[in-house]
Coordinates of C-alpha atoms in Angstrom, one line a residue:
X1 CA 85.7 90.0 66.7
X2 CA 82.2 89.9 68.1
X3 CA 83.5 86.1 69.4
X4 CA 85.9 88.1 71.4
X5 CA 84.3 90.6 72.8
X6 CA 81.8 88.2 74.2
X7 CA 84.8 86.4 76.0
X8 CA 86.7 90.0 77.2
X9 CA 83.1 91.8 78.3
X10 CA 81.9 89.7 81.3
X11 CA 85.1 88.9 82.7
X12 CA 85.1 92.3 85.3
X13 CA 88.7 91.4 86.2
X14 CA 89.9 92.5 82.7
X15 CA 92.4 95.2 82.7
X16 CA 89.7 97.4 80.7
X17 CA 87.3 97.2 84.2
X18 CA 90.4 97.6 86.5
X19 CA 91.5 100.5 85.0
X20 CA 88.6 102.6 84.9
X21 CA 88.6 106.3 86.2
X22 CA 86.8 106.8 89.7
X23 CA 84.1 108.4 87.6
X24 CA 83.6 105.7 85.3
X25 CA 83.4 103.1 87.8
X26 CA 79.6 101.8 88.3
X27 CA 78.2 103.2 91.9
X28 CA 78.5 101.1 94.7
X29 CA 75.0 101.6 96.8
X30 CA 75.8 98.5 99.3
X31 CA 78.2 99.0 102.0
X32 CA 79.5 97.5 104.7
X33 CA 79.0 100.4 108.1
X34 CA 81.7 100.6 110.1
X35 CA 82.2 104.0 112.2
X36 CA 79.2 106.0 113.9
X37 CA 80.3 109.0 115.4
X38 CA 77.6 111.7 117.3
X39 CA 78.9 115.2 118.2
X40 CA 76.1 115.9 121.1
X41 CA 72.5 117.3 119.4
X42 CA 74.8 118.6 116.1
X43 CA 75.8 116.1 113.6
X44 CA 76.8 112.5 112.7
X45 CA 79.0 111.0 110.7
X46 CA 79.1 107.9 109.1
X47 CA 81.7 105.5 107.8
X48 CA 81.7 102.6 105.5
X49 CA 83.9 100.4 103.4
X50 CA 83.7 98.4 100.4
X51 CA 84.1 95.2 101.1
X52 CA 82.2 93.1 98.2
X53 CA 83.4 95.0 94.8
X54 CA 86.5 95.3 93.3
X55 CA 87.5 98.5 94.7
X56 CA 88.7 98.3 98.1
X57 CA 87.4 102.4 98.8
X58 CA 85.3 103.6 101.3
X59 CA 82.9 106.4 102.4
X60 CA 82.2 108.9 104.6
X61 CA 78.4 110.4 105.0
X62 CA 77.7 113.9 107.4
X63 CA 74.4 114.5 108.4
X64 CA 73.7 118.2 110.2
X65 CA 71.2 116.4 112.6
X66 CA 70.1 113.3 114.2
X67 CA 66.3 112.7 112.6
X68 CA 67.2 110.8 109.4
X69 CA 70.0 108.8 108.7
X70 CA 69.0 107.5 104.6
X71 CA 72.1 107.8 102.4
X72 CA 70.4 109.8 100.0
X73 CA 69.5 112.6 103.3
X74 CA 73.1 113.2 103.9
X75 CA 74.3 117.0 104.2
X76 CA 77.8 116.1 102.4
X77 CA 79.4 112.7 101.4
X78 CA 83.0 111.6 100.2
X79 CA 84.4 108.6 98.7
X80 CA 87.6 107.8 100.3
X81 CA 90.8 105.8 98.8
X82 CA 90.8 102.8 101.3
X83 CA 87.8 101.6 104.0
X84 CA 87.1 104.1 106.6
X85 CA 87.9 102.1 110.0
X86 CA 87.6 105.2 112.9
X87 CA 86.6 108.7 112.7
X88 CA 86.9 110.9 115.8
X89 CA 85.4 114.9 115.8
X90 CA 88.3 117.6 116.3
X91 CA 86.9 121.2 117.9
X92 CA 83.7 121.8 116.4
X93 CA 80.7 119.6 115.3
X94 CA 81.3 120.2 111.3
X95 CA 85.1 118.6 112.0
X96 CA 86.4 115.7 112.2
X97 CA 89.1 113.1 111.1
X98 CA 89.0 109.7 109.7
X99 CA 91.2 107.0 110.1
X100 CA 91.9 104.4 107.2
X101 CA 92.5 100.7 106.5
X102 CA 95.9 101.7 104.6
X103 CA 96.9 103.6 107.5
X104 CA 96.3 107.0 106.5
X105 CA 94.5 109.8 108.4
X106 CA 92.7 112.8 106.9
X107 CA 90.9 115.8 108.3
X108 CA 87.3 117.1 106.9
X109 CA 85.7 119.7 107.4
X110 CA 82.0 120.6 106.1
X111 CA 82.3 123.8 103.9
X112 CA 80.3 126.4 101.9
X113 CA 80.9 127.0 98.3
X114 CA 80.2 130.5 98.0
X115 CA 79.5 129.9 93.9
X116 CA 76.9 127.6 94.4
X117 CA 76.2 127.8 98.7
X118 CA 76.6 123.7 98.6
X119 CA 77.9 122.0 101.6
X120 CA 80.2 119.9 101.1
X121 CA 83.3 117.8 102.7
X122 CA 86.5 119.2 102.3
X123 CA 89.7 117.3 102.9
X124 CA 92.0 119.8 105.2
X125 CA 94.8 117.6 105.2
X126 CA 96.7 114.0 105.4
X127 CA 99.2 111.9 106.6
X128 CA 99.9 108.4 106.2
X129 CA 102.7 107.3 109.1
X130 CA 101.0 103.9 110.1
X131 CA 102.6 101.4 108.1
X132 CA 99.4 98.9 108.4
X133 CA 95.4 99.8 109.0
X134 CA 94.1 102.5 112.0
X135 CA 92.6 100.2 114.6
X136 CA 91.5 102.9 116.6
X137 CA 91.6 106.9 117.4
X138 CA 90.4 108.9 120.4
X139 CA 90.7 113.0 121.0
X140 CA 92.4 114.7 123.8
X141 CA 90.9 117.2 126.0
X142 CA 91.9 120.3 123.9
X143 CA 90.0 118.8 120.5
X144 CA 93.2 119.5 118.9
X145 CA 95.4 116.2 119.8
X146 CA 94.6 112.7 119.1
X147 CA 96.3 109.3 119.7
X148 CA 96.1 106.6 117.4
X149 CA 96.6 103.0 117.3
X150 CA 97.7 100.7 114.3
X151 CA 97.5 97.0 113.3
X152 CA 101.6 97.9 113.2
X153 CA 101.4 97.6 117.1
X154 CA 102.3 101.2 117.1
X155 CA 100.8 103.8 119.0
X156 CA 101.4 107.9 117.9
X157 CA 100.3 111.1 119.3
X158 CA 99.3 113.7 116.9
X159 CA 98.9 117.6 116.3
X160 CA 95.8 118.1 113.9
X161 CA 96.3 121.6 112.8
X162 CA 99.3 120.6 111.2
X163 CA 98.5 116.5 110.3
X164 CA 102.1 115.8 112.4
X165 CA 102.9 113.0 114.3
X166 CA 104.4 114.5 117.1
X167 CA 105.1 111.6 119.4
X168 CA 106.0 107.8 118.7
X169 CA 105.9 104.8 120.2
X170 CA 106.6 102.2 118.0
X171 CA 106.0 98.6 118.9
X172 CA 104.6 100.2 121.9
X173 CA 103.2 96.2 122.1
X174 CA 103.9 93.1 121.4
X175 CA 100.7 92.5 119.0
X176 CA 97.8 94.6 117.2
X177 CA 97.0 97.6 118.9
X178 CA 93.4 97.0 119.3
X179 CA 92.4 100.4 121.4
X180 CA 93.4 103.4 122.2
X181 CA 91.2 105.8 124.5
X182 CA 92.1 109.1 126.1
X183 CA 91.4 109.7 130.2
X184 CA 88.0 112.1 130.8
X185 CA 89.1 115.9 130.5
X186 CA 92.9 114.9 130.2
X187 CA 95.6 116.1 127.8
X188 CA 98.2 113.6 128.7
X189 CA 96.8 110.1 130.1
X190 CA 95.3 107.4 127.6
X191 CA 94.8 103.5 128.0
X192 CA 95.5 101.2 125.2
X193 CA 95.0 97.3 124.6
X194 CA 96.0 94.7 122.3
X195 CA 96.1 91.3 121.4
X196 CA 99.2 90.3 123.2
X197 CA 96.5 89.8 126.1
X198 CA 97.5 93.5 128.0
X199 CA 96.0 96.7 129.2
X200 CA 98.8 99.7 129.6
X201 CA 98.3 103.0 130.9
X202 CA 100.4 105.9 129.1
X203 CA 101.1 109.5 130.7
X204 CA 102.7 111.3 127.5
X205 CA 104.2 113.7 130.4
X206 CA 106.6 110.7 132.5
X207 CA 110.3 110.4 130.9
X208 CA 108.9 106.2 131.3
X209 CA 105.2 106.9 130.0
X210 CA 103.3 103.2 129.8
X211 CA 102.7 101.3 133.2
X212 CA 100.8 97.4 132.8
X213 CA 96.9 98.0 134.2
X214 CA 96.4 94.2 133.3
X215 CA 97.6 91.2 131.7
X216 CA 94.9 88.7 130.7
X217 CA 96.0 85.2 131.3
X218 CA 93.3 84.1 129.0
X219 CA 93.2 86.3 125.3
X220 CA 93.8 89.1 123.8
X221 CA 92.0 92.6 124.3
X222 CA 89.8 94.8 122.1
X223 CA 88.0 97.2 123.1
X224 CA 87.9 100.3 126.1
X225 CA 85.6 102.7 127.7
X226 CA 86.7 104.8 129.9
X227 CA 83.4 106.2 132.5
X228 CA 82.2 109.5 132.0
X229 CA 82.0 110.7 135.6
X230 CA 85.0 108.9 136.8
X231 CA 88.6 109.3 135.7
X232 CA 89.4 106.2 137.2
X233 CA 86.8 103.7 136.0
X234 CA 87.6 102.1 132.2
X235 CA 85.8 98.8 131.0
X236 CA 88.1 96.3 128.7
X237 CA 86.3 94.0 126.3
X238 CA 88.2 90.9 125.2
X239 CA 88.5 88.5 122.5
X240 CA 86.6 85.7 124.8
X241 CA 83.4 87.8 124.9
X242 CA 84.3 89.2 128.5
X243 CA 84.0 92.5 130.1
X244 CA 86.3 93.7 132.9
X245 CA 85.9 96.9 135.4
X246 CA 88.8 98.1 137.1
X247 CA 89.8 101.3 139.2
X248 CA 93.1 102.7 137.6
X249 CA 94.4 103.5 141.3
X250 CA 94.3 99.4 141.9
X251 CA 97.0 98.0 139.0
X252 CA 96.1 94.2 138.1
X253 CA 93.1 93.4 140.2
X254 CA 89.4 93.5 138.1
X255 CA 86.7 95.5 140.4
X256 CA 83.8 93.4 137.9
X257 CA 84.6 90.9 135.6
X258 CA 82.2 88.8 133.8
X259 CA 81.1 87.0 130.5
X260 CA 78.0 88.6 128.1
X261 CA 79.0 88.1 124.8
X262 CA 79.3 84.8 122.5
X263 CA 81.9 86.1 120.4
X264 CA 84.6 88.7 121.1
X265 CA 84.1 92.0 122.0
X266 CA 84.3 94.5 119.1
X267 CA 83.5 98.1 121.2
X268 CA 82.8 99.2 124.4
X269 CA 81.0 103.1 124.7
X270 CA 79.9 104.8 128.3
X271 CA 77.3 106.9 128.1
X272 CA 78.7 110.3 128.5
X273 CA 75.1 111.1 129.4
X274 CA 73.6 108.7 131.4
X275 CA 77.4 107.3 132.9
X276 CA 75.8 104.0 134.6
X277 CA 74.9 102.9 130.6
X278 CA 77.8 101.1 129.4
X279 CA 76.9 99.2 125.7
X280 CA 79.3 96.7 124.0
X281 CA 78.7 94.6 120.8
X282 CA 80.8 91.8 120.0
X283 CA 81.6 89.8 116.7
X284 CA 77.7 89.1 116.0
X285 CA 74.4 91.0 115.8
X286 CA 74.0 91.2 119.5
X287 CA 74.4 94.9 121.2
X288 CA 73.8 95.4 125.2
X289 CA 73.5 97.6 127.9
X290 CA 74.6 97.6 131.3
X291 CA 74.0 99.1 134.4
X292 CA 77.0 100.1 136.3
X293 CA 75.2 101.2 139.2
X294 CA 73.4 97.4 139.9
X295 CA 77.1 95.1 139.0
X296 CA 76.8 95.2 135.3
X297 CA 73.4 93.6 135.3
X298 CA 72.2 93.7 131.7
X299 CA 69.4 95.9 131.5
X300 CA 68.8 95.9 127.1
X301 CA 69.9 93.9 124.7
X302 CA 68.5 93.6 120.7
X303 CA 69.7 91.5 117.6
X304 CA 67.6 93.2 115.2
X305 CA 70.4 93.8 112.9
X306 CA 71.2 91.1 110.4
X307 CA 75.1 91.6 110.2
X308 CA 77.9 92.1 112.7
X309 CA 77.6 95.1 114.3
X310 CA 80.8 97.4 114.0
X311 CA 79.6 101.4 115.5
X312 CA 78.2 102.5 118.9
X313 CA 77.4 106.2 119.8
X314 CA 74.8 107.4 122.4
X315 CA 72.4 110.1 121.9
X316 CA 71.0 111.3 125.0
X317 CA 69.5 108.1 126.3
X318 CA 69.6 106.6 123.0
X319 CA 71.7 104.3 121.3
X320 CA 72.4 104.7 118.0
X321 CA 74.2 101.6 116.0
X322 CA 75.2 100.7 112.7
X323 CA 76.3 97.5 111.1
X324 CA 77.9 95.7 108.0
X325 CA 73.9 95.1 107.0
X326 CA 73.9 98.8 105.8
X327 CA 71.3 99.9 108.5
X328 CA 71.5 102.2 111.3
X329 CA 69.1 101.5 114.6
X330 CA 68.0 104.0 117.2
X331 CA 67.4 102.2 120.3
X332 CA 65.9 103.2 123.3
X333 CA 66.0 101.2 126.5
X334 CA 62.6 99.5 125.6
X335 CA 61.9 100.5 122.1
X336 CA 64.0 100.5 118.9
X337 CA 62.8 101.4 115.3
X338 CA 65.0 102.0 111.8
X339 CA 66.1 105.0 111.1

């Protein structure tokens, strides 16, 4: 019997270790950042998955300020069923909803017990109508609707009081969906990209809604920014490390268009606060900046993390970043320390 046991114990892929309850499952400190979200001076939110243990779960951290980002600081934390792979904040700075890699989409909000008066995340609804993973999620004007983006190469609009999809548009292109961002103070307009090498431009409004910005001859897209200050102005990262400016008013023709990364482009952010500070990091450790107001010169760049880096949000005139490493960086346009 003891010969036996000896033979069942290590082997972790036993039914006896796969079928352990969530609570008796050993803790997972080690994960793999993802998401980075900043709602102005308020609150972050962080978002990992588990990509090196048996369970394929994820987590999401809130922190009700911006000084100290340790895991064991955290205001609230939640374990979630799949990896967390976007997260976007609804109408106030304790809400927000979180996009997963088995497609579905849930809404938290921070709460108060009134038993205890712990904070604490509560789900406020789901909905899984993306058939693969959320590649991407961006919030309308009104904080209330979002669109989302799959790895189903659909695209759907949705109503977040209610967790409806109220809009489809399936196969809305020929690959991934890579990006979806919403138009600055609109309730209508949104760009999305994917890798079937294309940029379209939707207006949820037009009986015909999606019109081609740009078809790259080259690769396939992944990432968008659209500028702050300027309605018109979006930046597309691609697959062969390039970045693209273009002015929505001119369809197909590239106002920059240049080369700064190795690898391809994972995200692209504007500074909402500083609008000439565009950052991108690709498939690699590297993160930039650039100046949009001297032709994209870069004006920062750092490599201090020691795993591909995967979120981007700005702070002011910081740049906050987190990676698969487990760290989050606070970078300022000469210094950076850990956080």
């Amino acid at each position: 019997m003891d010969e036996q046991k000896e033979q069942i114990d290590p082997n972790l892929n036993a039914d006896a270790y796969r079928n352990l309850s969530p609570a008796d499952q050993p803790p997972i400190h080690d994960k793999q950042l993802q998401v980075i979200i900043v709602h102005k001076d308020d609150s972050l939110v962080l978002g990992a998955s588990n990509m090196v243990d048996r369970y394929w779960n994820g987590s999401v951290w809130f922190y009700n300020g911006l000084t100290n980002f340790d895991r064991n600081k955290y205001t609230a934390a939640r374990k979630t069923e799949s990896g967390v792979c976007v997260a976007a904040y609804l109408d106030k700075y304790d809400k927000f909803i979180v996009g997963e890699e088995s497609g579905l989409l849930s809404v938290f909000e921070l709460i108060t017990k009134p038993e205890t008066q712990l904070q604490e995340l509560q789900c406020m609804g789901f909905s899984c109508q993306h058939d693969d993973s959320l590649t991407s999620v961006s919030t309308f004007k009104d904080n209330v609707h979002i669109v989302t983006g799959g790895m189903d190469a659909c695209i759907k609009i949705w109503d977040t009081t209610e967790i409806l999809a109220t809009t489809f548009f399936n196969q809305a292109q020929t690959d991934i969906i890579t990006c979806v961002q919403t138009q600055v103070n609109s309730n209508s307009v949104f760009l999305s990209t994917s890798m079937d090498h294309e940029a379209l431009i939707w207006d949820i409004r037009k009986t015909k809604p999606a019109i081609g910005l740009w078809k790259n001859s080259c690769c396939g897209l992944t990432a968008a920014s659209w500028k702050f200050d300027d309605e018109n102005t979006v930046a597309i990262g691609g697959i062969d490390g390039s970045i693209a400016i273009f002015d929505i008013r001119n369809i197909g023709v590239a106002v920059y268009e240049f080369i700064q990364f190795p690898r391809g482009i994972h995200k692209l952010l504007f500074n909402p606060n500083s609008s000439n500070q565009l950052a991108g990091c690709c498939d690699s450790t590297e993160i930039k900046v650039f100046d949009s107001s001297n032709n994209y010169s870069s004006i920062f760049e750092n490599t201090a993390h020691k795993d591909f880096v995967r979120g981007l949000a700005w702070h002011k005139s910081d740049l906050i970043t987190c990676s698969w490493d487990n760290t989050v960086l606070r970078h300022s346009i000469t210094t950076e320390k850990l956080v």
